[in-house]
Tab-separated table of C-alpha atoms in Angstrom:
chain	number	residue	atom	x	y	z
A	1	UNK	CA	0.007	0.016	0.010
A	2	UNK	CA	1.405	3.377	-1.024
A	3	UNK	CA	0.588	6.319	1.214
A	4	UNK	CA	1.420	9.962	0.443
A	5	UNK	CA	1.897	11.523	3.888
A	6	UNK	CA	2.075	15.168	2.709
A	7	UNK	CA	-0.546	16.710	0.435
A	8	UNK	CA	-2.679	19.848	0.372
A	9	UNK	CA	-6.116	20.617	-1.036
A	10	UNK	CA	-8.270	23.725	-1.092
A	11	UNK	CA	-12.044	24.174	-1.355
A	12	UNK	CA	-13.286	24.178	-4.954
A	13	UNK	CA	-14.474	27.779	-4.712
A	14	UNK	CA	-11.018	29.181	-3.915
A	15	UNK	CA	-8.608	26.508	-5.209
A	16	UNK	CA	-7.773	28.162	-8.513
A	17	UNK	CA	-7.134	31.571	-6.969
A	18	UNK	CA	-5.188	30.157	-3.999
A	19	UNK	CA	-2.955	27.921	-6.096
A	20	UNK	CA	-2.240	30.744	-8.550
A	21	UNK	CA	-1.301	33.108	-5.715
A	22	UNK	CA	1.019	30.591	-4.091
A	23	UNK	CA	2.585	29.629	-7.418
A	24	UNK	CA	3.336	33.235	-8.170
A	25	UNK	CA	4.884	33.813	-4.746
A	26	UNK	CA	7.085	30.750	-5.044
A	27	UNK	CA	7.773	31.036	-8.793
A	28	UNK	CA	6.928	27.372	-9.100
A	29	UNK	CA	4.251	25.455	-10.929
A	30	UNK	CA	1.441	23.326	-9.558
A	31	UNK	CA	0.895	19.798	-10.827
A	32	UNK	CA	-2.877	19.776	-10.111
A	33	UNK	CA	-5.595	22.375	-9.584
A	34	UNK	CA	-5.387	21.778	-5.830
A	35	UNK	CA	-8.957	20.489	-5.391
A	36	UNK	CA	-9.860	17.220	-3.636
A	37	UNK	CA	-11.101	15.886	-6.955
A	38	UNK	CA	-7.766	16.627	-8.589
A	39	UNK	CA	-5.900	14.893	-5.763
A	40	UNK	CA	-8.063	11.801	-6.067
A	41	UNK	CA	-7.525	11.694	-9.832
A	42	UNK	CA	-3.768	11.987	-9.272
A	43	UNK	CA	-3.871	9.171	-6.738
A	44	UNK	CA	-5.744	6.905	-9.144
A	45	UNK	CA	-3.293	7.638	-11.969
A	46	UNK	CA	-0.307	7.072	-9.695
A	47	UNK	CA	-1.395	3.966	-7.797
A	48	UNK	CA	-1.447	5.775	-4.465
A	49	UNK	CA	-3.980	4.252	-2.040
A	50	UNK	CA	-4.211	7.019	0.518
A	51	UNK	CA	-3.139	10.644	0.921
A	52	UNK	CA	-2.771	12.573	4.114
A	53	UNK	CA	-4.188	16.084	3.638
A	54	UNK	CA	-2.488	18.762	5.772
A	55	UNK	CA	-4.434	21.987	6.337
A	56	UNK	CA	-2.669	25.119	7.664
A	57	UNK	CA	-4.334	27.688	9.855
A	58	UNK	CA	-2.855	31.008	8.786
A	59	UNK	CA	-4.824	32.900	11.454
A	60	UNK	CA	-6.495	31.833	14.685
A	61	UNK	CA	-9.978	32.790	13.566
A	62	UNK	CA	-10.088	30.103	10.856
A	63	UNK	CA	-8.997	27.269	13.154
A	64	UNK	CA	-12.301	25.825	14.303
A	65	UNK	CA	-13.916	25.931	10.841
A	66	UNK	CA	-10.923	24.235	9.181
A	67	UNK	CA	-10.948	21.469	11.786
A	68	UNK	CA	-14.687	21.005	11.435
A	69	UNK	CA	-14.084	20.215	7.767
A	70	UNK	CA	-11.202	17.872	8.541
A	71	UNK	CA	-13.318	15.906	11.014
A	72	UNK	CA	-16.189	15.727	8.493
A	73	UNK	CA	-14.015	14.568	5.556
A	74	UNK	CA	-11.488	12.403	7.319
A	75	UNK	CA	-11.225	8.891	5.920
A	76	UNK	CA	-13.421	9.339	2.905
A	77	UNK	CA	-12.297	8.296	-0.591
A	78	UNK	CA	-8.765	7.527	0.514
A	79	UNK	CA	-8.124	10.976	1.975
A	80	UNK	CA	-6.874	11.114	5.564
A	81	UNK	CA	-7.396	14.624	6.882
A	82	UNK	CA	-5.237	15.957	9.660
A	83	UNK	CA	-6.271	18.960	11.691
A	84	UNK	CA	-4.413	22.167	12.380
A	85	UNK	CA	-3.608	24.502	15.223
A	86	UNK	CA	-2.407	28.066	15.503
A	87	UNK	CA	-0.022	29.134	18.292
A	88	UNK	CA	-1.950	32.359	18.830
A	89	UNK	CA	-5.320	30.665	19.225
A	90	UNK	CA	-6.515	30.595	22.832
A	91	UNK	CA	-8.219	27.264	22.284
A	92	UNK	CA	-5.389	25.336	20.515
A	93	UNK	CA	-5.107	22.753	23.256
A	94	UNK	CA	-8.886	22.221	23.298
A	95	UNK	CA	-8.799	21.793	19.503
A	96	UNK	CA	-6.122	19.134	19.784
A	97	UNK	CA	-8.305	17.189	22.264
A	98	UNK	CA	-11.357	17.666	20.015
A	99	UNK	CA	-9.476	16.321	17.008
A	100	UNK	CA	-8.163	13.319	18.922
A	101	UNK	CA	-11.630	12.502	20.262
A	102	UNK	CA	-12.982	12.657	16.700
A	103	UNK	CA	-10.433	10.120	15.453
A	104	UNK	CA	-8.175	12.543	13.567
A	105	UNK	CA	-4.633	11.141	13.668
A	106	UNK	CA	-2.513	14.293	13.559
A	107	UNK	CA	-2.055	18.017	13.163
A	108	UNK	CA	-0.037	20.313	10.925
A	109	UNK	CA	1.981	23.298	12.079
A	110	UNK	CA	3.837	25.801	9.915
A	111	UNK	CA	5.985	28.221	11.932
A	112	UNK	CA	6.844	30.302	8.838
A	113	UNK	CA	3.236	30.824	7.729
A	114	UNK	CA	2.177	31.328	11.327
A	115	UNK	CA	4.999	33.764	12.124
A	116	UNK	CA	6.178	32.060	15.300
A	117	UNK	CA	9.487	30.329	16.036
A	118	UNK	CA	9.295	26.545	16.328
A	119	UNK	CA	10.843	26.667	19.812
A	120	UNK	CA	8.484	29.336	21.109
A	121	UNK	CA	6.612	28.314	24.322
A	122	UNK	CA	3.323	28.512	22.390
A	123	UNK	CA	4.455	25.653	20.177
A	124	UNK	CA	5.906	23.775	23.113
A	125	UNK	CA	2.466	23.612	24.666
A	126	UNK	CA	1.060	22.341	21.384
A	127	UNK	CA	3.732	19.646	21.067
A	128	UNK	CA	3.182	18.532	24.669
A	129	UNK	CA	-0.578	18.280	24.228
A	130	UNK	CA	-0.274	16.420	20.914
A	131	UNK	CA	2.068	13.964	22.610
A	132	UNK	CA	-0.407	13.436	25.451
A	133	UNK	CA	-3.197	12.735	22.975
A	134	UNK	CA	-1.059	10.447	20.813
A	135	UNK	CA	-1.338	12.647	17.715
A	136	UNK	CA	1.261	13.040	15.006
A	137	UNK	CA	2.604	16.527	14.396
A	138	UNK	CA	3.723	17.302	10.875
A	139	UNK	CA	5.808	20.475	10.744
A	140	UNK	CA	7.260	22.467	7.906
A	141	UNK	CA	11.008	22.356	8.510
A	142	UNK	CA	13.814	24.450	7.073
A	143	UNK	CA	13.565	27.319	4.588
A	144	UNK	CA	10.393	28.113	2.683
A	145	UNK	CA	10.454	28.709	-1.071
A	146	UNK	CA	7.856	31.477	-0.759
A	147	UNK	CA	9.504	33.295	2.161
A	148	UNK	CA	13.244	33.749	1.472
A	149	UNK	CA	15.179	34.414	4.635
A	150	UNK	CA	12.502	33.140	7.063
A	151	UNK	CA	14.075	31.142	9.886
A	152	UNK	CA	11.142	30.227	12.147
A	153	UNK	CA	11.336	26.579	11.080
A	154	UNK	CA	15.096	25.976	11.257
A	155	UNK	CA	16.211	22.486	12.256
A	156	UNK	CA	17.999	23.985	15.280
A	157	UNK	CA	14.759	25.491	16.587
A	158	UNK	CA	12.996	22.124	16.308
A	159	UNK	CA	15.901	20.464	18.103
A	160	UNK	CA	15.585	22.930	20.945
A	161	UNK	CA	11.826	22.435	21.076
A	162	UNK	CA	12.286	18.653	21.315
A	163	UNK	CA	14.658	19.080	24.248
A	164	UNK	CA	11.883	20.917	26.158
A	165	UNK	CA	8.947	18.587	25.634
A	166	UNK	CA	7.975	15.004	26.368
A	167	UNK	CA	7.428	12.198	23.895
A	168	UNK	CA	5.732	13.375	20.686
A	169	UNK	CA	5.371	11.878	17.230
A	170	UNK	CA	7.086	14.712	15.345
A	171	UNK	CA	7.448	14.492	11.563
A	172	UNK	CA	9.671	17.138	9.997
A	173	UNK	CA	8.634	17.756	6.423
A	174	UNK	CA	11.017	18.179	3.464
A	175	UNK	CA	13.564	15.650	4.828
A	176	UNK	CA	13.984	17.448	8.108
A	177	UNK	CA	14.954	20.932	6.924
A	178	UNK	CA	14.428	22.258	3.393
A	179	UNK	CA	17.742	23.559	2.016
A	180	UNK	CA	19.308	22.902	5.438
A	181	UNK	CA	19.879	19.189	4.977
A	182	UNK	CA	23.488	19.228	6.212
A	183	UNK	CA	22.137	19.937	9.697
A	184	UNK	CA	19.560	17.127	9.865
A	185	UNK	CA	21.760	14.130	10.726
A	186	UNK	CA	23.764	15.853	13.499
A	187	UNK	CA	20.597	17.173	15.144
A	188	UNK	CA	18.184	14.275	14.750
A	189	UNK	CA	20.049	11.025	14.185
A	190	UNK	CA	19.665	10.006	17.821
A	191	UNK	CA	16.061	11.143	18.254
A	192	UNK	CA	12.686	9.672	17.374
A	193	UNK	CA	11.950	12.380	14.821
A	194	UNK	CA	10.611	11.157	11.487
A	195	UNK	CA	11.084	12.895	8.130
A	196	UNK	CA	8.889	13.084	5.044
A	197	UNK	CA	10.335	13.175	1.566
A	198	UNK	CA	8.193	16.018	0.185
A	199	UNK	CA	9.755	18.520	-2.219
A	200	UNK	CA	13.270	17.336	-1.423
A	201	UNK	CA	14.626	15.168	-4.241
A	202	UNK	CA	15.880	16.351	-7.654
A	203	UNK	CA	15.126	19.880	-8.786
A	204	UNK	CA	12.519	22.523	-8.019
A	205	UNK	CA	9.890	22.714	-10.824
A	206	UNK	CA	10.246	26.492	-11.275
A	207	UNK	CA	7.810	28.107	-13.712
A	208	UNK	CA	10.369	30.742	-14.782
A	209	UNK	CA	13.202	30.391	-17.257
A	210	UNK	CA	16.797	31.243	-16.476
A	211	UNK	CA	16.894	30.070	-12.860
A	212	UNK	CA	20.505	29.114	-11.954
A	213	UNK	CA	21.051	25.362	-11.675
A	214	UNK	CA	22.394	25.668	-8.135
A	215	UNK	CA	19.180	27.449	-7.001
A	216	UNK	CA	17.003	24.715	-8.507
A	217	UNK	CA	18.910	21.818	-6.979
A	218	UNK	CA	17.415	19.886	-4.115
A	219	UNK	CA	18.934	16.708	-2.685
A	220	UNK	CA	20.845	14.608	-5.200
A	221	UNK	CA	20.072	10.857	-5.278
A	222	UNK	CA	23.268	10.068	-3.356
A	223	UNK	CA	22.674	12.744	-0.715
A	224	UNK	CA	19.036	11.632	-0.304
A	225	UNK	CA	20.040	7.988	0.207
A	226	UNK	CA	22.801	8.945	2.599
A	227	UNK	CA	20.276	10.801	4.746
A	228	UNK	CA	17.805	7.906	4.627
A	229	UNK	CA	20.481	5.513	5.846
A	230	UNK	CA	21.853	7.909	8.454
A	231	UNK	CA	18.437	8.044	10.203
A	232	UNK	CA	17.115	4.689	9.073
A	233	UNK	CA	14.455	3.922	6.472
A	234	UNK	CA	11.997	3.137	9.267
A	235	UNK	CA	11.955	6.879	10.038
A	236	UNK	CA	11.132	8.113	6.505
A	237	UNK	CA	7.667	8.746	5.082
A	238	UNK	CA	6.866	9.222	1.434
A	239	UNK	CA	5.317	12.645	0.765
A	240	UNK	CA	4.922	14.817	-2.283
A	241	UNK	CA	3.628	18.212	-1.187
A	242	UNK	CA	0.985	17.855	-3.894
A	243	UNK	CA	-0.037	19.969	-5.749
A	244	UNK	CA	3.577	21.346	-5.706
A	245	UNK	CA	5.066	18.054	-6.806
A	246	UNK	CA	3.508	15.425	-8.990
A	247	UNK	CA	2.629	12.166	-7.268
A	248	UNK	CA	3.504	10.012	-10.258
A	249	UNK	CA	6.740	11.871	-10.777
A	250	UNK	CA	7.688	11.594	-7.100
A	251	UNK	CA	7.022	7.877	-7.088
A	252	UNK	CA	9.101	7.412	-10.219
A	253	UNK	CA	12.008	9.314	-8.667
A	254	UNK	CA	11.923	7.318	-5.510
A	255	UNK	CA	11.587	3.974	-7.284
A	256	UNK	CA	14.897	4.526	-9.178
A	257	UNK	CA	16.937	5.247	-6.049
A	258	UNK	CA	19.627	2.700	-5.012
A	259	UNK	CA	17.650	1.642	-1.922
A	260	UNK	CA	16.649	-1.910	-1.054
A	261	UNK	CA	13.133	-3.083	-1.759
A	262	UNK	CA	12.504	-3.295	1.956
A	263	UNK	CA	13.728	0.257	2.481
A	264	UNK	CA	11.387	1.472	-0.286
A	265	UNK	CA	8.495	-0.523	1.183
A	266	UNK	CA	8.987	1.110	4.572
A	267	UNK	CA	9.110	4.585	3.071
A	268	UNK	CA	6.221	4.171	0.669
A	269	UNK	CA	3.680	2.845	3.141
A	270	UNK	CA	4.692	0.577	6.034
A	271	UNK	CA	5.924	3.417	8.247
A	272	UNK	CA	2.794	5.476	7.553
A	273	UNK	CA	0.540	2.540	8.364
A	274	UNK	CA	2.103	2.275	11.838
A	275	UNK	CA	1.455	5.949	12.550
A	276	UNK	CA	-2.064	5.971	11.168
A	277	UNK	CA	-3.128	2.650	12.687
A	278	UNK	CA	-1.062	2.208	15.856
């Protein structure tokens, strides 16, 4: 079973406008229209059985409504919806409990979009509560293509946060720190942190011409495999960041890597199954 642990969708009414705005800001191209229907069509074409959909609360006022939709849609048509929290929301801890009680398996945080450092006490409370409730926490880690210079999600900040909280199922997106991959092994090799593979292998699909090759480059195949083996394949989750990477293209890239079949099986679904069905 292949599970994509990192996807995004937007309501049909705003998907086109939202995807266009984000694509312009990041200078990259989308592989789908960003709707749930487009994600399901991509899954069917790619042979992906399930996709974890990760909503982001960009302001506290939207939190409850977004989570209402996640609870309503969770588990339908192969889509596993996580919830979200915002560090400035007064009811974030209550929302985590509400999500857990409703059977939602995790939450998404995005320190860059939410404008708060990952090691801020507001996030520490969120991590502690998620750990208590047994929820996964998927976090944007490293730089952000749309916010050059932003450092709220640096690997160092997540390492400091981990040192301050109890046991939590923390998944750092983009192989632990987008464009900061040299720091991942030293900081997290001896922790329980997991990584997802989203938007980390090969080259950025920029929509503009003339981008320097060094700016487009993500992890090379050798560097990617080295990082997988440094942390262990049992700590890596397949993710695409759809619609910002193609699911079929991402699967093809991973399938050609010089990893063992068992390592690939762990990454493509076995690890995710353990998190989603403990």
